[in-house]
PDB file of C-alpha atoms in Angstrom:
ATOM      1  CA  UNK A 204     -19.107  -7.913  14.457  1.00  0.00           C
ATOM      2  CA  UNK A 205     -19.446  -5.868  17.530  1.00  0.00           C
ATOM      3  CA  UNK A 206     -17.653  -5.503  20.866  1.00  0.00           C
ATOM      4  CA  UNK A 207     -19.186  -2.517  22.205  1.00  0.00           C
ATOM      5  CA  UNK A 208     -17.174   0.676  23.109  1.00  0.00           C
ATOM      6  CA  UNK A 209     -15.962   1.255  19.540  1.00  0.00           C
ATOM      7  CA  UNK A 210     -18.280   0.208  17.276  1.00  0.00           C
ATOM      8  CA  UNK A 211     -16.555   2.068  13.523  1.00  0.00           C
ATOM      9  CA  UNK A 212     -14.805  -0.645  12.039  1.00  0.00           C
ATOM     10  CA  UNK A 213     -11.426   0.235  10.619  1.00  0.00           C
ATOM     11  CA  UNK A 214      -8.972  -1.228   8.411  1.00  0.00           C
ATOM     12  CA  UNK A 215      -5.085  -3.040   9.841  1.00  0.00           C
ATOM     13  CA  UNK A 216      -2.409  -5.269   8.869  1.00  0.00           C
ATOM     14  CA  UNK A 217      -1.230  -8.086  11.310  1.00  0.00           C
ATOM     15  CA  UNK A 218       2.113  -9.317  11.008  1.00  0.00           C
ATOM     16  CA  UNK A 219       2.692 -12.887  11.172  1.00  0.00           C
ATOM     17  CA  UNK A 220       6.227 -15.208  11.286  1.00  0.00           C
ATOM     18  CA  UNK A 221       7.993 -17.674  12.138  1.00  0.00           C
ATOM     19  CA  UNK A 222      10.631 -20.000  12.680  1.00  0.00           C
ATOM     20  CA  UNK A 223      10.519 -22.941  14.494  1.00  0.00           C
ATOM     21  CA  UNK A 224       8.836 -26.170  13.482  1.00  0.00           C
ATOM     22  CA  UNK A 225       5.854 -26.337  10.559  1.00  0.00           C
ATOM     23  CA  UNK A 226       6.181 -22.347  10.216  1.00  0.00           C
ATOM     24  CA  UNK A 227       3.841 -22.305   7.312  1.00  0.00           C
ATOM     25  CA  UNK A 228       1.514 -24.702   9.039  1.00  0.00           C
ATOM     26  CA  UNK A 229       1.513 -21.925  12.341  1.00  0.00           C
ATOM     27  CA  UNK A 230       1.352 -19.150  10.084  1.00  0.00           C
ATOM     28  CA  UNK A 231      -2.094 -20.981   8.837  1.00  0.00           C
ATOM     29  CA  UNK A 232      -3.232 -21.765  12.855  1.00  0.00           C
ATOM     30  CA  UNK A 233      -3.046 -17.816  12.645  1.00  0.00           C
ATOM     31  CA  UNK A 234      -4.903 -17.078   9.815  1.00  0.00           C
ATOM     32  CA  UNK A 235      -7.705 -19.688  11.139  1.00  0.00           C
ATOM     33  CA  UNK A 236      -7.910 -17.833  15.013  1.00  0.00           C
ATOM     34  CA  UNK A 237      -8.424 -14.578  13.608  1.00  0.00           C
ATOM     35  CA  UNK A 238     -10.539 -15.607  10.938  1.00  0.00           C
ATOM     36  CA  UNK A 239     -12.962 -17.589  14.868  1.00  0.00           C
ATOM     37  CA  UNK A 240     -12.063 -13.545  16.628  1.00  0.00           C
ATOM     38  CA  UNK A 241     -15.564 -12.230  17.676  1.00  0.00           C
ATOM     39  CA  UNK A 242     -15.205  -8.593  15.665  1.00  0.00           C
ATOM     40  CA  UNK A 243     -12.730  -9.217  13.566  1.00  0.00           C
ATOM     41  CA  UNK A 244     -13.233 -10.336  10.019  1.00  0.00           C
ATOM     42  CA  UNK A 245     -10.380 -11.077   7.590  1.00  0.00           C
ATOM     43  CA  UNK A 246     -10.829  -9.384   4.491  1.00  0.00           C
ATOM     44  CA  UNK A 247      -7.329 -10.907   2.403  1.00  0.00           C
ATOM     45  CA  UNK A 248      -4.221 -12.635   2.669  1.00  0.00           C
ATOM     46  CA  UNK A 249      -0.453 -11.592   1.609  1.00  0.00           C
ATOM     47  CA  UNK A 250       2.053 -14.085  -0.162  1.00  0.00           C
ATOM     48  CA  UNK A 251       4.383 -16.026   2.415  1.00  0.00           C
ATOM     49  CA  UNK A 252       8.008 -14.806   2.447  1.00  0.00           C
ATOM     50  CA  UNK A 253      10.965 -16.098   3.364  1.00  0.00           C
ATOM     51  CA  UNK A 254      13.582 -14.145   5.400  1.00  0.00           C
ATOM     52  CA  UNK A 255      16.748 -14.593   7.011  1.00  0.00           C
ATOM     53  CA  UNK A 256      16.474 -13.257  11.154  1.00  0.00           C
ATOM     54  CA  UNK A 257      17.513  -9.916  12.228  1.00  0.00           C
ATOM     55  CA  UNK A 258      20.089  -9.590  15.180  1.00  0.00           C
ATOM     56  CA  UNK A 259      22.290 -11.624  16.720  1.00  0.00           C
ATOM     57  CA  UNK A 260      20.991 -14.579  17.231  1.00  0.00           C
ATOM     58  CA  UNK A 261      22.137 -17.214  14.506  1.00  0.00           C
ATOM     59  CA  UNK A 262      18.995 -19.203  13.967  1.00  0.00           C
ATOM     60  CA  UNK A 263      17.022 -20.934  11.075  1.00  0.00           C
ATOM     61  CA  UNK A 264      14.947 -18.276   8.483  1.00  0.00           C
ATOM     62  CA  UNK A 265      11.259 -17.052   9.290  1.00  0.00           C
ATOM     63  CA  UNK A 266       8.599 -17.330   6.997  1.00  0.00           C
ATOM     64  CA  UNK A 267       6.871 -13.577   7.099  1.00  0.00           C
ATOM     65  CA  UNK A 268       3.134 -12.718   5.611  1.00  0.00           C
ATOM     66  CA  UNK A 269       0.729 -10.347   6.945  1.00  0.00           C
ATOM     67  CA  UNK A 270      -3.182 -10.545   6.885  1.00  0.00           C
ATOM     68  CA  UNK A 271      -5.767  -7.620   5.905  1.00  0.00           C
ATOM     69  CA  UNK A 272      -8.379  -7.456   8.291  1.00  0.00           C
ATOM     70  CA  UNK A 273     -11.032  -5.664   9.540  1.00  0.00           C
ATOM     71  CA  UNK A 274     -11.649  -5.062  12.960  1.00  0.00           C
ATOM     72  CA  UNK A 275     -13.974  -2.654  15.613  1.00  0.00           C
ATOM     73  CA  UNK A 276     -11.293  -4.365  18.852  1.00  0.00           C
ATOM     74  CA  UNK A 277      -9.179  -0.977  19.538  1.00  0.00           C
ATOM     75  CA  UNK A 278      -5.806  -1.740  19.444  1.00  0.00           C
ATOM     76  CA  UNK A 279      -4.469  -2.739  22.771  1.00  0.00           C
ATOM     77  CA  UNK A 280      -6.581  -5.011  22.719  1.00  0.00           C
ATOM     78  CA  UNK A 281      -6.234  -6.306  19.737  1.00  0.00           C
ATOM     79  CA  UNK A 282      -2.615  -6.801  20.201  1.00  0.00           C
ATOM     80  CA  UNK A 283      -3.630  -8.938  23.276  1.00  0.00           C
ATOM     81  CA  UNK A 284      -5.360 -10.956  22.162  1.00  0.00           C
ATOM     82  CA  UNK A 285      -2.880 -11.340  19.052  1.00  0.00           C
ATOM     83  CA  UNK A 286      -0.295 -11.892  22.116  1.00  0.00           C
ATOM     84  CA  UNK A 287      -2.501 -15.018  23.230  1.00  0.00           C
ATOM     85  CA  UNK A 288      -2.858 -16.481  20.254  1.00  0.00           C
ATOM     86  CA  UNK A 289       0.881 -16.905  19.943  1.00  0.00           C
ATOM     87  CA  UNK A 290       0.690 -17.933  22.992  1.00  0.00           C
ATOM     88  CA  UNK A 291      -1.702 -20.644  22.013  1.00  0.00           C
ATOM     89  CA  UNK A 292       0.478 -21.789  19.064  1.00  0.00           C
ATOM     90  CA  UNK A 293       3.976 -22.418  21.905  1.00  0.00           C
ATOM     91  CA  UNK A 294       5.219 -19.385  21.161  1.00  0.00           C
ATOM     92  CA  UNK A 295       7.796 -17.860  24.535  1.00  0.00           C
ATOM     93  CA  UNK A 296       9.523 -14.712  25.229  1.00  0.00           C
ATOM     94  CA  UNK A 297      13.139 -15.952  26.687  1.00  0.00           C
ATOM     95  CA  UNK A 298      15.461 -13.419  24.257  1.00  0.00           C
ATOM     96  CA  UNK A 299      14.640 -10.431  22.021  1.00  0.00           C
ATOM     97  CA  UNK A 300      14.874 -10.931  18.427  1.00  0.00           C
ATOM     98  CA  UNK A 301      15.193 -14.855  19.451  1.00  0.00           C
ATOM     99  CA  UNK A 302      13.052 -17.579  17.694  1.00  0.00           C
ATOM    100  CA  UNK A 303       9.898 -18.427  17.984  1.00  0.00           C
ATOM    101  CA  UNK A 304       6.871 -20.098  17.130  1.00  0.00           C
ATOM    102  CA  UNK A 305       4.399 -17.797  16.090  1.00  0.00           C
ATOM    103  CA  UNK A 306       4.890 -13.074  15.543  1.00  0.00           C
ATOM    104  CA  UNK A 307       1.938 -11.577  15.197  1.00  0.00           C
ATOM    105  CA  UNK A 308       3.090  -7.989  14.994  1.00  0.00           C
ATOM    106  CA  UNK A 309      -0.143  -5.538  14.631  1.00  0.00           C
ATOM    107  CA  UNK A 310       1.547  -2.951  11.830  1.00  0.00           C
ATOM    108  CA  UNK A 311      -1.034  -0.673  11.040  1.00  0.00           C
ATOM    109  CA  UNK A 312      -4.690  -0.348  12.140  1.00  0.00           C
ATOM    110  CA  UNK A 313      -6.423   3.305   9.600  1.00  0.00           C
ATOM    111  CA  UNK A 314      -6.606   6.052  11.200  1.00  0.00           C
ATOM    112  CA  UNK A 315      -4.307   5.109  14.094  1.00  0.00           C
ATOM    113  CA  UNK A 316      -1.492   6.314  15.788  1.00  0.00           C
ATOM    114  CA  UNK A 317      -0.370   5.131  19.293  1.00  0.00           C
ATOM    115  CA  UNK A 318       3.237   5.541  21.412  1.00  0.00           C
ATOM    116  CA  UNK A 319       2.558   4.112  24.085  1.00  0.00           C
ATOM    117  CA  UNK A 320       4.885   1.329  25.845  1.00  0.00           C
ATOM    118  CA  UNK A 321       4.170  -2.374  24.586  1.00  0.00           C
ATOM    119  CA  UNK A 322       2.323  -1.013  21.341  1.00  0.00           C
ATOM    120  CA  UNK A 323       3.800   1.584  18.586  1.00  0.00           C
ATOM    121  CA  UNK A 324       1.115   2.368  15.105  1.00  0.00           C
ATOM    122  CA  UNK A 325       2.115   2.258  12.730  1.00  0.00           C
ATOM    123  CA  UNK A 326       5.508   0.429  13.538  1.00  0.00           C
ATOM    124  CA  UNK A 327       8.649   1.441  12.681  1.00  0.00           C
ATOM    125  CA  UNK A 328       9.918  -0.891  11.138  1.00  0.00           C
ATOM    126  CA  UNK A 329       7.279  -0.609   8.506  1.00  0.00           C
ATOM    127  CA  UNK A 330       9.010   0.799   5.970  1.00  0.00           C
ATOM    128  CA  UNK A 331      12.236  -0.381   6.876  1.00  0.00           C
ATOM    129  CA  UNK A 332      11.937  -4.153   6.980  1.00  0.00           C
ATOM    130  CA  UNK A 333      11.374  -5.786   3.501  1.00  0.00           C
ATOM    131  CA  UNK A 334       9.520  -9.074   5.305  1.00  0.00           C
ATOM    132  CA  UNK A 335       7.289  -6.401   6.252  1.00  0.00           C
ATOM    133  CA  UNK A 336       7.360  -3.977   3.170  1.00  0.00           C
ATOM    134  CA  UNK A 337       6.433  -7.064   0.922  1.00  0.00           C
ATOM    135  CA  UNK A 338       3.321  -8.168   2.047  1.00  0.00           C
ATOM    136  CA  UNK A 339       2.188  -5.193   3.689  1.00  0.00           C
ATOM    137  CA  UNK A 340       2.896  -3.837  -0.211  1.00  0.00           C
ATOM    138  CA  UNK A 341       0.599  -6.241  -1.806  1.00  0.00           C
ATOM    139  CA  UNK A 342      -2.001  -5.667   1.151  1.00  0.00           C
ATOM    140  CA  UNK A 343      -2.629  -2.004   0.262  1.00  0.00           C
ATOM    141  CA  UNK A 344      -0.078  -0.613  -2.651  1.00  0.00           C
ATOM    142  CA  UNK A 345      -1.655   2.849  -2.476  1.00  0.00           C
ATOM    143  CA  UNK A 346      -1.232   3.363   1.382  1.00  0.00           C
ATOM    144  CA  UNK A 347       0.911   6.320   2.460  1.00  0.00           C
ATOM    145  CA  UNK A 348       4.052   5.275   4.661  1.00  0.00           C
ATOM    146  CA  UNK A 349       4.967   7.764   7.697  1.00  0.00           C
ATOM    147  CA  UNK A 350       7.802   9.079   4.428  1.00  0.00           C
ATOM    148  CA  UNK A 351       5.745  10.410   1.940  1.00  0.00           C
ATOM    149  CA  UNK A 352       6.138   7.472  -0.443  1.00  0.00           C
ATOM    150  CA  UNK A 353       2.656   4.633  -0.864  1.00  0.00           C
ATOM    151  CA  UNK A 354       3.933   0.850  -0.204  1.00  0.00           C
ATOM    152  CA  UNK A 355       4.765   0.115  -3.713  1.00  0.00           C
ATOM    153  CA  UNK A 356       7.080   2.607  -4.044  1.00  0.00           C
ATOM    154  CA  UNK A 357       8.552   1.306  -0.946  1.00  0.00           C
ATOM    155  CA  UNK A 358       8.908  -2.122  -1.510  1.00  0.00           C
ATOM    156  CA  UNK A 359      10.176  -1.079  -5.168  1.00  0.00           C
ATOM    157  CA  UNK A 360      12.730   0.304  -3.853  1.00  0.00           C
ATOM    158  CA  UNK A 361      13.838  -2.023  -0.688  1.00  0.00           C
ATOM    159  CA  UNK A 362      17.251  -3.603  -1.919  1.00  0.00           C
ATOM    160  CA  UNK A 363      17.191  -6.804  -0.245  1.00  0.00           C
ATOM    161  CA  UNK A 364      17.241 -10.485  -1.990  1.00  0.00           C
ATOM    162  CA  UNK A 365      17.296 -11.702   0.439  1.00  0.00           C
ATOM    163  CA  UNK A 366      13.321 -11.888   1.225  1.00  0.00           C
ATOM    164  CA  UNK A 367      11.606 -14.029  -1.132  1.00  0.00           C
ATOM    165  CA  UNK A 368       7.852 -15.021  -1.663  1.00  0.00           C
ATOM    166  CA  UNK A 369       7.492 -18.381  -2.126  1.00  0.00           C
ATOM    167  CA  UNK A 370       5.965 -19.527  -4.959  1.00  0.00           C
ATOM    168  CA  UNK A 371       2.872 -22.269  -3.614  1.00  0.00           C
ATOM    169  CA  UNK A 372       3.397 -21.512  -0.558  1.00  0.00           C
ATOM    170  CA  UNK A 373      -0.757 -19.608   0.930  1.00  0.00           C
ATOM    171  CA  UNK A 374      -1.916 -19.387   3.982  1.00  0.00           C
ATOM    172  CA  UNK A 375      -5.977 -19.576   2.999  1.00  0.00           C
ATOM    173  CA  UNK A 376      -8.720 -17.382   4.637  1.00  0.00           C
TER     174      UNK A 376
END
């Protein structure tokens, strides 16, 4: 799994989302691409959730999920690889919170805190967004969030009935 600079493997979570075209196919395509990345090992995938879009733009509902990985890739490089995978899947960045074929968000990397332009870890919306928190809680229920609650507690306390886990929808991996 080596990439050279830092050989210590860390766990991480990447959030996946899509609301254009064959949403589930885009999520599955992203999982396949992540599995092929040197320096990255897919550990687990969450269930798939459907939720309404955030922001002021009228658009289709999203499918969201998350993957737990182990990686030796530095966070900034991992983000760059995620952006490249988005582009391979037709992602166009024209409008903030606009529709997208694929959205990959680096949500958390074990032992890493970053606040830089374009990258904040842990992800700032981790504990407030059901479409992020519920898949995360499936993968790492005991992960302690910034407010001291673990992911499972935070997910249970989140009142968002619009974010629904889809039965029968699987990412593979």
